[in-house]
PDB file of C-alpha atoms and ligand atoms in Angstrom:
ATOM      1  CA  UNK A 616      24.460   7.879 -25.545  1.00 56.00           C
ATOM      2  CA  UNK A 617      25.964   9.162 -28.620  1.00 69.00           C
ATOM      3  CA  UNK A 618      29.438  10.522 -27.658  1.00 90.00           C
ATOM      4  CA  UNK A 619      31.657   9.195 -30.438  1.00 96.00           C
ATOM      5  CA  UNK A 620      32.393  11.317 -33.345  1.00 97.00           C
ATOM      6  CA  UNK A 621      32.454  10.036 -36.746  1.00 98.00           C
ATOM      7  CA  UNK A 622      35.620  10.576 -38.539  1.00 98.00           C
ATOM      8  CA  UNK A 623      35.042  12.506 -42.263  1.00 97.00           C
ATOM      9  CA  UNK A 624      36.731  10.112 -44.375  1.00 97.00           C
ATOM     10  CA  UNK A 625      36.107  11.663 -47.621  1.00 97.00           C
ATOM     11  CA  UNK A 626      40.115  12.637 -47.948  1.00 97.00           C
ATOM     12  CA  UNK A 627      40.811   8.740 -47.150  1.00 98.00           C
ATOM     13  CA  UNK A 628      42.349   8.087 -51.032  1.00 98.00           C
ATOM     14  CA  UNK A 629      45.286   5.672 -50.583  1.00 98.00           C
ATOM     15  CA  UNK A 630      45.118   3.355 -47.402  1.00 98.00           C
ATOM     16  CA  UNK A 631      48.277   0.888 -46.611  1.00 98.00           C
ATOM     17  CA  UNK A 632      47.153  -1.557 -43.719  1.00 98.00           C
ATOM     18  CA  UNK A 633      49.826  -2.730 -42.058  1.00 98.00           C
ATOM     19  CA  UNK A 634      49.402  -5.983 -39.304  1.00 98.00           C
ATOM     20  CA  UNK A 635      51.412  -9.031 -38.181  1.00 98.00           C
ATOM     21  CA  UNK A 636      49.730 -12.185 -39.423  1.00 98.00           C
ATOM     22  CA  UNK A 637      46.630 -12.949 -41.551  1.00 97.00           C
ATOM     23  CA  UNK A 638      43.375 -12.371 -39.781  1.00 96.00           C
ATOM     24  CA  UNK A 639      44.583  -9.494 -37.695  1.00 97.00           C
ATOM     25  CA  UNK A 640      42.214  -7.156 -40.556  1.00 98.00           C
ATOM     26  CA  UNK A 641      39.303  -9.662 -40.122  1.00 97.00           C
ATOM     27  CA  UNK A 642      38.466  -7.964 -36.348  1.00 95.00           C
ATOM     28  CA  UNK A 643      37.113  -4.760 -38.172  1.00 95.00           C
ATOM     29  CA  UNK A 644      39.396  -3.114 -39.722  1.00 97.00           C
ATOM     30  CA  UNK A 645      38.160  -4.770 -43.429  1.00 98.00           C
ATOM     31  CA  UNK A 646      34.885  -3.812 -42.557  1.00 98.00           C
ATOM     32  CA  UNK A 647      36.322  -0.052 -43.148  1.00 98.00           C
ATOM     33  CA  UNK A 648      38.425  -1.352 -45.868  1.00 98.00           C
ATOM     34  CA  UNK A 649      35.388  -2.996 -47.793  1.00 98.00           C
ATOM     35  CA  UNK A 650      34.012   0.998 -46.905  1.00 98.00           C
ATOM     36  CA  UNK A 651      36.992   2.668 -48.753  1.00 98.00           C
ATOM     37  CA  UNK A 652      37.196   0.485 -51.579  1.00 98.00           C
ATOM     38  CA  UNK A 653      33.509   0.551 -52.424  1.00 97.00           C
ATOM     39  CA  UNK A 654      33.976   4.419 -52.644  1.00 97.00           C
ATOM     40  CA  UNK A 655      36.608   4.244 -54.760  1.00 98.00           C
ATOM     41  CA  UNK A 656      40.012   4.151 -52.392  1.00 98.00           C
ATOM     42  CA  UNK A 657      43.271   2.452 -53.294  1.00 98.00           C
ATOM     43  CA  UNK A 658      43.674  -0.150 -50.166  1.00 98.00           C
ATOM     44  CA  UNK A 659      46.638  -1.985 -49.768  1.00 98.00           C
ATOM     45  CA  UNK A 660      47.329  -4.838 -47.104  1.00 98.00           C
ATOM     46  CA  UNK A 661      50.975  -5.358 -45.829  1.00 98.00           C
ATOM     47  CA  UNK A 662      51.330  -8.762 -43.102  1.00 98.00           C
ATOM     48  CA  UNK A 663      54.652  -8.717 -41.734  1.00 98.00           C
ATOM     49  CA  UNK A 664      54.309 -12.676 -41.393  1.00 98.00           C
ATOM     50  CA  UNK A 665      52.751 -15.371 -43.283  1.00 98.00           C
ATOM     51  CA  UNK A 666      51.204 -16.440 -39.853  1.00 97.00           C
ATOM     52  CA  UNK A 667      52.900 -19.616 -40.566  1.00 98.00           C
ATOM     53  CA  UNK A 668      53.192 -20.340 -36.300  1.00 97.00           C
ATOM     54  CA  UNK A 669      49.437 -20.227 -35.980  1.00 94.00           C
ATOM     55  CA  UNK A 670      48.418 -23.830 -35.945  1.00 95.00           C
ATOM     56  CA  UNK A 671      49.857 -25.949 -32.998  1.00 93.00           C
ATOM     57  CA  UNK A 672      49.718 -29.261 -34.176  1.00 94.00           C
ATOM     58  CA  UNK A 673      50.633 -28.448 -38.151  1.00 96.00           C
ATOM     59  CA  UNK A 674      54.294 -27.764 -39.862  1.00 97.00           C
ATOM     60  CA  UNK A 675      55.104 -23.897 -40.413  1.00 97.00           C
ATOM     61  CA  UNK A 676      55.839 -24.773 -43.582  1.00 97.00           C
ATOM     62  CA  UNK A 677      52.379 -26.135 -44.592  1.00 97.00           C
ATOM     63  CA  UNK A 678      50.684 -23.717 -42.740  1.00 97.00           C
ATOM     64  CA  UNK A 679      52.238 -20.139 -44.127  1.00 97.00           C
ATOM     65  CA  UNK A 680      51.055 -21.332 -47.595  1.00 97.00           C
ATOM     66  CA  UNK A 681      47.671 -22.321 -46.357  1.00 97.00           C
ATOM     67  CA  UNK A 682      47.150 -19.084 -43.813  1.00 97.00           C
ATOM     68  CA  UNK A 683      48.265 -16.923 -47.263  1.00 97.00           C
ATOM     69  CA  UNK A 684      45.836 -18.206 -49.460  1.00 98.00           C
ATOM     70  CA  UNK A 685      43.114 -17.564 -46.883  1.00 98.00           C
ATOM     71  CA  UNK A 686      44.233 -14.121 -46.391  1.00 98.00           C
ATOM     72  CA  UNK A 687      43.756 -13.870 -50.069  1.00 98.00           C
ATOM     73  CA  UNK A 688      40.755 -14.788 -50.286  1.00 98.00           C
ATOM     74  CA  UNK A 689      39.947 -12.660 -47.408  1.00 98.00           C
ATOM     75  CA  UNK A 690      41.135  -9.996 -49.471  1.00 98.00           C
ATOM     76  CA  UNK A 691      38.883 -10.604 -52.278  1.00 98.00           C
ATOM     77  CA  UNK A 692      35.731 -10.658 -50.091  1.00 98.00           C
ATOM     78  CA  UNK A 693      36.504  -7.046 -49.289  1.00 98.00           C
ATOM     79  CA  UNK A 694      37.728  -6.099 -52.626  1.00 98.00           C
ATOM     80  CA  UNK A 695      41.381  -5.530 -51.626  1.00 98.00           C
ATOM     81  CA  UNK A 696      43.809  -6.271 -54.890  1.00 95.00           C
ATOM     82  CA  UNK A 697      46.994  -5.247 -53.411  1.00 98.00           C
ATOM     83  CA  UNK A 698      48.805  -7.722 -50.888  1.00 98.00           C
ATOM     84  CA  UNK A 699      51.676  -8.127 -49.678  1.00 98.00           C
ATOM     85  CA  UNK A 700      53.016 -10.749 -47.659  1.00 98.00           C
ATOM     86  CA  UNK A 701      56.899 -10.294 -45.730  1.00 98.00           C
ATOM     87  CA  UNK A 702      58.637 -13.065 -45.012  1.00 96.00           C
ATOM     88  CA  UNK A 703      59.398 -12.208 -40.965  1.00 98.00           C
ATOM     89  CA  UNK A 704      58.777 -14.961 -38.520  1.00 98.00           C
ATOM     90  CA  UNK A 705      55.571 -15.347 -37.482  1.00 98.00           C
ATOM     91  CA  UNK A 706      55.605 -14.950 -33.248  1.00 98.00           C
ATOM     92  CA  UNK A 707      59.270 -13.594 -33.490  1.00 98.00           C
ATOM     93  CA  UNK A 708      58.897 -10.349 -34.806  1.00 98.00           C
ATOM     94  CA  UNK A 709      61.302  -8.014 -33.130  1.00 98.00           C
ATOM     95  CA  UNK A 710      61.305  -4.250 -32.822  1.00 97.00           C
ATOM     96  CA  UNK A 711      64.809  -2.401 -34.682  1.00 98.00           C
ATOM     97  CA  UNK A 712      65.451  -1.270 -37.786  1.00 98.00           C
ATOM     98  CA  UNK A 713      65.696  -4.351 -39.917  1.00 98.00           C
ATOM     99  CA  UNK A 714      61.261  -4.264 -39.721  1.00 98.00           C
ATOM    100  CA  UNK A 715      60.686  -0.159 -39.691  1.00 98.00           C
ATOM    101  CA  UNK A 716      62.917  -0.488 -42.680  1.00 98.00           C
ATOM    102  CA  UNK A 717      60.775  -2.984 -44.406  1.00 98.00           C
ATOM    103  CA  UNK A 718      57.502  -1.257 -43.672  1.00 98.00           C
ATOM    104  CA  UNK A 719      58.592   2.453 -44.475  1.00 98.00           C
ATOM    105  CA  UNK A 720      60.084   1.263 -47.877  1.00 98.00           C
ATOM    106  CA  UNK A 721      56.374  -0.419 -48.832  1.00 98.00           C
ATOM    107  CA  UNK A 722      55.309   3.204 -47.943  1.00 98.00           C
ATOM    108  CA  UNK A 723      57.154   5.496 -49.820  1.00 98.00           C
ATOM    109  CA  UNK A 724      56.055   2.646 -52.696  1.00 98.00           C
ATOM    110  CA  UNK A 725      52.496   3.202 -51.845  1.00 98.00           C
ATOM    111  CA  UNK A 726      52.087   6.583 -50.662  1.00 98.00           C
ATOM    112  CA  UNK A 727      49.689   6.273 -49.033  1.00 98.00           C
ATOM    113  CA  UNK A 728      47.594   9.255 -46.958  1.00 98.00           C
ATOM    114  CA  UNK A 729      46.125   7.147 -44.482  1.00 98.00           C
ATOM    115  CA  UNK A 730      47.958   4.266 -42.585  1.00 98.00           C
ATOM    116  CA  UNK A 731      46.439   1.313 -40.924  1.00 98.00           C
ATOM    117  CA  UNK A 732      47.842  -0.552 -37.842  1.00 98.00           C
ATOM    118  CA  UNK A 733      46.725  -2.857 -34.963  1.00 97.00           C
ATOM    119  CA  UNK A 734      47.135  -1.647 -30.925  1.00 96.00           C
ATOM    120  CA  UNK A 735      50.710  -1.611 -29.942  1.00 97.00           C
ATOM    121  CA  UNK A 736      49.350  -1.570 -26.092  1.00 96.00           C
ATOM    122  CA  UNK A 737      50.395  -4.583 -23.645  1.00 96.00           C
ATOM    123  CA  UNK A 738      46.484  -4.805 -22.816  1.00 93.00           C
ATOM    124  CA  UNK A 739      43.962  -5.515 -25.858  1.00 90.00           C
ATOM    125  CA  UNK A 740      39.919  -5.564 -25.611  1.00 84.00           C
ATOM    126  CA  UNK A 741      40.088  -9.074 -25.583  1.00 83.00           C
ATOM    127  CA  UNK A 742      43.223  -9.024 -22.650  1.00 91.00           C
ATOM    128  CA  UNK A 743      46.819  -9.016 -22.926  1.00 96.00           C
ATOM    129  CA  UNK A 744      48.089  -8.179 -25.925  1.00 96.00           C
ATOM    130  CA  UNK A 745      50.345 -10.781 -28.800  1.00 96.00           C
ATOM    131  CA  UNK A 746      54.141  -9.797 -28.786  1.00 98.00           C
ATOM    132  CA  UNK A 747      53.611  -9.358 -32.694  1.00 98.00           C
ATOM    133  CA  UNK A 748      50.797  -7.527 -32.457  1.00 98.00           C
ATOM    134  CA  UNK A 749      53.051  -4.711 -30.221  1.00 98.00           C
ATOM    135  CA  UNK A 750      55.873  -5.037 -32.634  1.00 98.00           C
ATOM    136  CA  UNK A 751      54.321  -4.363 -35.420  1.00 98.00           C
ATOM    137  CA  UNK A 752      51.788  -1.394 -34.259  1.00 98.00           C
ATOM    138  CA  UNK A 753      55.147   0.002 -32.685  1.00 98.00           C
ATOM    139  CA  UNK A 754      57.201  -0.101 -35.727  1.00 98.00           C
ATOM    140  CA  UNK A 755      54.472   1.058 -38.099  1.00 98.00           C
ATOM    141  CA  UNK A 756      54.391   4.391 -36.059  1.00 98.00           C
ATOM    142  CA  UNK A 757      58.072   4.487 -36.040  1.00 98.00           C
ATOM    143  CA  UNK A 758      58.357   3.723 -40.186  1.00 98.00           C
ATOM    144  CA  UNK A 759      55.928   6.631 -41.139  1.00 98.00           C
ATOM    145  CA  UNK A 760      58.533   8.566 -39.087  1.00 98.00           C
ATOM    146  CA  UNK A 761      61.141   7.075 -41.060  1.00 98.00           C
ATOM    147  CA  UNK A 762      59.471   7.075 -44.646  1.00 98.00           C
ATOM    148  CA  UNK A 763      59.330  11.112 -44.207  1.00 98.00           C
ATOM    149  CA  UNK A 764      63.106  11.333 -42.998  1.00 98.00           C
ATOM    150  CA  UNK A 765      64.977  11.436 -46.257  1.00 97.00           C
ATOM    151  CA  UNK A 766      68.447  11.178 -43.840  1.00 98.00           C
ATOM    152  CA  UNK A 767      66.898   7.644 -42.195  1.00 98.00           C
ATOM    153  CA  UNK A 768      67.294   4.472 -44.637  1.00 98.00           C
ATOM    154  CA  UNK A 769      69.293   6.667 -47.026  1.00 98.00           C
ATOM    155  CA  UNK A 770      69.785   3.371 -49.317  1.00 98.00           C
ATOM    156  CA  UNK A 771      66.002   3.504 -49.737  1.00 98.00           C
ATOM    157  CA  UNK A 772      66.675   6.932 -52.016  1.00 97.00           C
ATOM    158  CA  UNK A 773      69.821   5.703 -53.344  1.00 97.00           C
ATOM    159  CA  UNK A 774      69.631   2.080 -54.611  1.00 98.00           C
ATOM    160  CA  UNK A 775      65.924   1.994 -55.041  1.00 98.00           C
ATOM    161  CA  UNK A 776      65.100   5.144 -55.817  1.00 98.00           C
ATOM    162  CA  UNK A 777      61.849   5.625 -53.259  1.00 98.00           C
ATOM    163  CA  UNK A 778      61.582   8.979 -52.402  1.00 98.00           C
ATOM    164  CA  UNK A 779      60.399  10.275 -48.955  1.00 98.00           C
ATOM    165  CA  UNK A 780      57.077  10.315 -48.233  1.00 98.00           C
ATOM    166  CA  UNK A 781      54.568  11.860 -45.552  1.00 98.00           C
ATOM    167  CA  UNK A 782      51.721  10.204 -44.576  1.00 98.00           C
ATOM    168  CA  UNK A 783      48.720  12.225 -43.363  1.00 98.00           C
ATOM    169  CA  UNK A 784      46.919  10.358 -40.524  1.00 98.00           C
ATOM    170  CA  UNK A 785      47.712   6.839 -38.984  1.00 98.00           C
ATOM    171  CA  UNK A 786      44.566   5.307 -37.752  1.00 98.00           C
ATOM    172  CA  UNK A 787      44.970   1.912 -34.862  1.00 98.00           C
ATOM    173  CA  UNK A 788      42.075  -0.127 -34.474  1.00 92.00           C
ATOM    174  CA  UNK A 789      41.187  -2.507 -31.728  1.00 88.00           C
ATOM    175  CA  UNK A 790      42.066   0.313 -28.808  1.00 91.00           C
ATOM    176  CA  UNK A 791      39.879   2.257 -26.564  1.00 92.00           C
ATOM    177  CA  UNK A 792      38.284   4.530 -29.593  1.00 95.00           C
ATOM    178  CA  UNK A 793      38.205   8.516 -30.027  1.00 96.00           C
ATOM    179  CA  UNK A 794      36.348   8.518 -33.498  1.00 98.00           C
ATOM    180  CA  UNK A 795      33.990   5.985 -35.406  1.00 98.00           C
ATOM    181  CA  UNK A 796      34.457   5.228 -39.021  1.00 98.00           C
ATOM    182  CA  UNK A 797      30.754   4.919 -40.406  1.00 98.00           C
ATOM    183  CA  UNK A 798      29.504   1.407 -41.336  1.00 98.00           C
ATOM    184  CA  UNK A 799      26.890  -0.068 -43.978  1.00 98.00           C
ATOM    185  CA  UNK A 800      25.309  -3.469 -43.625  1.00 97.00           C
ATOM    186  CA  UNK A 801      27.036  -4.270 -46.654  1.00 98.00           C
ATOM    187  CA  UNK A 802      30.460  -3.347 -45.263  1.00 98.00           C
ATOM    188  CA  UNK A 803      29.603  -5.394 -42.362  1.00 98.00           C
ATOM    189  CA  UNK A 804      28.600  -8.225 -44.501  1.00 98.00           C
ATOM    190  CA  UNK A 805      31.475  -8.385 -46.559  1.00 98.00           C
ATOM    191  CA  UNK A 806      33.810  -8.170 -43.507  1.00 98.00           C
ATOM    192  CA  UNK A 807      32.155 -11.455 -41.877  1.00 98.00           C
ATOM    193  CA  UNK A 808      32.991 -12.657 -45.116  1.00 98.00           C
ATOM    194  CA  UNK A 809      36.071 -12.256 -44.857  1.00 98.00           C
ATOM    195  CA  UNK A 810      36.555 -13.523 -41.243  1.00 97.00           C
ATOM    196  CA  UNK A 811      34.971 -16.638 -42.325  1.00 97.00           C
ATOM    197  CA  UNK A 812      37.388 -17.020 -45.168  1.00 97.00           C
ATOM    198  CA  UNK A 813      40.231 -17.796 -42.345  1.00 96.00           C
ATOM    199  CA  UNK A 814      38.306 -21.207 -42.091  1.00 94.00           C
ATOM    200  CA  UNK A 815      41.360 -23.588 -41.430  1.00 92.00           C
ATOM    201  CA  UNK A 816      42.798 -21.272 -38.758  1.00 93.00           C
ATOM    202  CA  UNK A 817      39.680 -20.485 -37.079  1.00 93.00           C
ATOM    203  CA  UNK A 818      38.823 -23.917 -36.825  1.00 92.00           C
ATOM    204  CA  UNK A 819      41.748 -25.182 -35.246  1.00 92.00           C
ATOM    205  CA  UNK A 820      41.600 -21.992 -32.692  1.00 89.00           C
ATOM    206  CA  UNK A 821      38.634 -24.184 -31.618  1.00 84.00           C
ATOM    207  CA  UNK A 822      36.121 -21.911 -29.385  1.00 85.00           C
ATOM    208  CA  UNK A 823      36.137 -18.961 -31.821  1.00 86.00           C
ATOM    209  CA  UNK A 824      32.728 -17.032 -31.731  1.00 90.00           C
ATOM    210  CA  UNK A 825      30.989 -16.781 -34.813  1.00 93.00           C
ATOM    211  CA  UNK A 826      32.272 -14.177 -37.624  1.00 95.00           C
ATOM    212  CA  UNK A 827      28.716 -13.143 -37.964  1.00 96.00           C
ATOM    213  CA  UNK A 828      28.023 -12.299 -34.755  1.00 96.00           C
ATOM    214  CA  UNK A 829      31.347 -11.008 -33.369  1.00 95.00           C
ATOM    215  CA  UNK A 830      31.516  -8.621 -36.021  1.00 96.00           C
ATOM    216  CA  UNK A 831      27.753  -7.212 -35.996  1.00 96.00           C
ATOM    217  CA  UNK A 832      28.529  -7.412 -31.863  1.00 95.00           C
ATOM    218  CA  UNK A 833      31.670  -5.175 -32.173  1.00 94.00           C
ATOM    219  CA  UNK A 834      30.151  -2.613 -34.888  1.00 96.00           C
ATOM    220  CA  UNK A 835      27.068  -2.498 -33.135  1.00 96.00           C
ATOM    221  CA  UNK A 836      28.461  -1.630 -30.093  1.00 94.00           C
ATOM    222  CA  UNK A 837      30.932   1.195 -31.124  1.00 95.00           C
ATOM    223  CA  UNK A 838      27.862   2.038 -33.663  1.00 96.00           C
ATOM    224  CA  UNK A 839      25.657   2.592 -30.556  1.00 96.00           C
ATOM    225  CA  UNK A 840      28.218   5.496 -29.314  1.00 95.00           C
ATOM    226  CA  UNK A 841      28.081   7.173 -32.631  1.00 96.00           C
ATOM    227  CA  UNK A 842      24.730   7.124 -32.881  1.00 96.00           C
ATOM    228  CA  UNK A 843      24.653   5.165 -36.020  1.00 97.00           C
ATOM    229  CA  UNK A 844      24.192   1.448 -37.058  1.00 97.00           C
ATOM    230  CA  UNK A 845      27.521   0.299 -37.044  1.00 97.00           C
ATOM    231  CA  UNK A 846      30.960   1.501 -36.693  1.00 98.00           C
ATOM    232  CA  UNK A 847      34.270   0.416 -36.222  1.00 97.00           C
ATOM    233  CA  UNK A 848      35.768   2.583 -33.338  1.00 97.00           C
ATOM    234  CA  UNK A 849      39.221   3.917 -33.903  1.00 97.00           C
ATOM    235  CA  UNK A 850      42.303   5.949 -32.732  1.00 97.00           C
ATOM    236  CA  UNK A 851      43.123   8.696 -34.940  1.00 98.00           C
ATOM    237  CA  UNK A 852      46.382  10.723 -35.046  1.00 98.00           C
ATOM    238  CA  UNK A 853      47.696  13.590 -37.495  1.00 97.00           C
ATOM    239  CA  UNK A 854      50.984  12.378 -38.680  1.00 97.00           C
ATOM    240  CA  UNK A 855      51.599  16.238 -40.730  1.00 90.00           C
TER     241      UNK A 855
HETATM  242 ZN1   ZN B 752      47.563 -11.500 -34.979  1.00 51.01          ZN
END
């Protein structure tokens, strides 16, 4: 039964897409991203980690490097030009000013009118939820918040000169959806793609299911209650 509305995207112009560690955009959310782009959006990637505590038996400091070129390239097979990697410790982020700080000054750089994050719940589709993962959906709500407040992170004004900003609509993937963005086979295509191109990780996750069909799986599914092909389900929420 087709119950799930599609979301109008056509005022989706500048996206910012803000998640913990490389790969966290690979479950989806660059299938939409490959969608904006290919219709002409600005979309911009923020990780809050190099994901650099994602390999058990390899050194942090050979696998940030490694886990950040993949995430390029992961980039590319979407067509996303604009990454940008913190340096926050991967598995230690913590919730407080020191990270809404860093993520509301990247958005009154971008501007953006739409904002990207991961589920902030402790329970996720696929069970409970990473502490990142509810760090950073957390403080991503909070810094649109703060990127509007022109009296919160004052020195954002005053020594860098970034001027408050409002974002229009935050949209969290990966939750129990209200609205379906609106797939092609191409978008789908391009976001296996760019699953696959987290080969070193994925292969030392061991069991992971195959890119191809975890992503036609997901979209299919959440395309089935929109009464389309494929879809990525989503929360949306009017931020002004
Ligand atoms: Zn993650």
């Amino acid at each position: 039964m087709a119950d799930l509305p599609i979301f109008d995207d056509s005022q989706v112009q500048n996206v910012l897409c803000v998640v913990a560690h490389p790969d966290d955009m690979e479950y989806g959310g660059s299938a939409a991203a490959a969608r904006w782009v290919e219709r002409g959006a600005s979309v911009s990637y923020l990780l809050l980690t190099a994901g650099e505590a994602g390999i058990r038996d390899q050194d942090p400091s050979d696998v940030g490097p490694l886990r950040a070129q993949e995430q390029r390239d992961a980039c590319a097979a979407v067509g996303v030009e604009n990454l940008t990697i913190l340096d926050l410790p991967d598995g230690m982020l913590e919730s407080g000013l020191d990270i809404r700080k860093r993520i509301a000054r990247e958005i009154r750089k971008i501007k953006p009118d739409t904002v990207v994050t991961i589920n902030w719940d402790v329970m996720a589709a696929w069970g409970l939820n990473q502490a990142d993962h509810r760090v950073a959906g957390l403080a991503t709500l909070d810094a649109i918040r703060d990127a509007d407040n022109p009296w919160v992170f004052r020195e954002l004004m005053d020594e860098e000169n970034l001027e408050p900003w409002g974002v229009t609509r935050l949209i969290v993937s990966g939750v129990e959806p209200d609205y379906a963005i609106e797939l092609s086979e191409a978008n789908i295509n391009a976001a296996v793609e760019s699953l696959r191109c987290h080969k070193q990780y994925l292969s030392a996750l061991g069991s992971h299911p195959d890119p191809q069909e975890m992503i036609t799986g997901m979209t299919s599914e959440a395309g089935q209650s929109a009464g389309v092909d494929h879809a990525l389900g989503i929360k949306l929420y009017k931020m002004r």
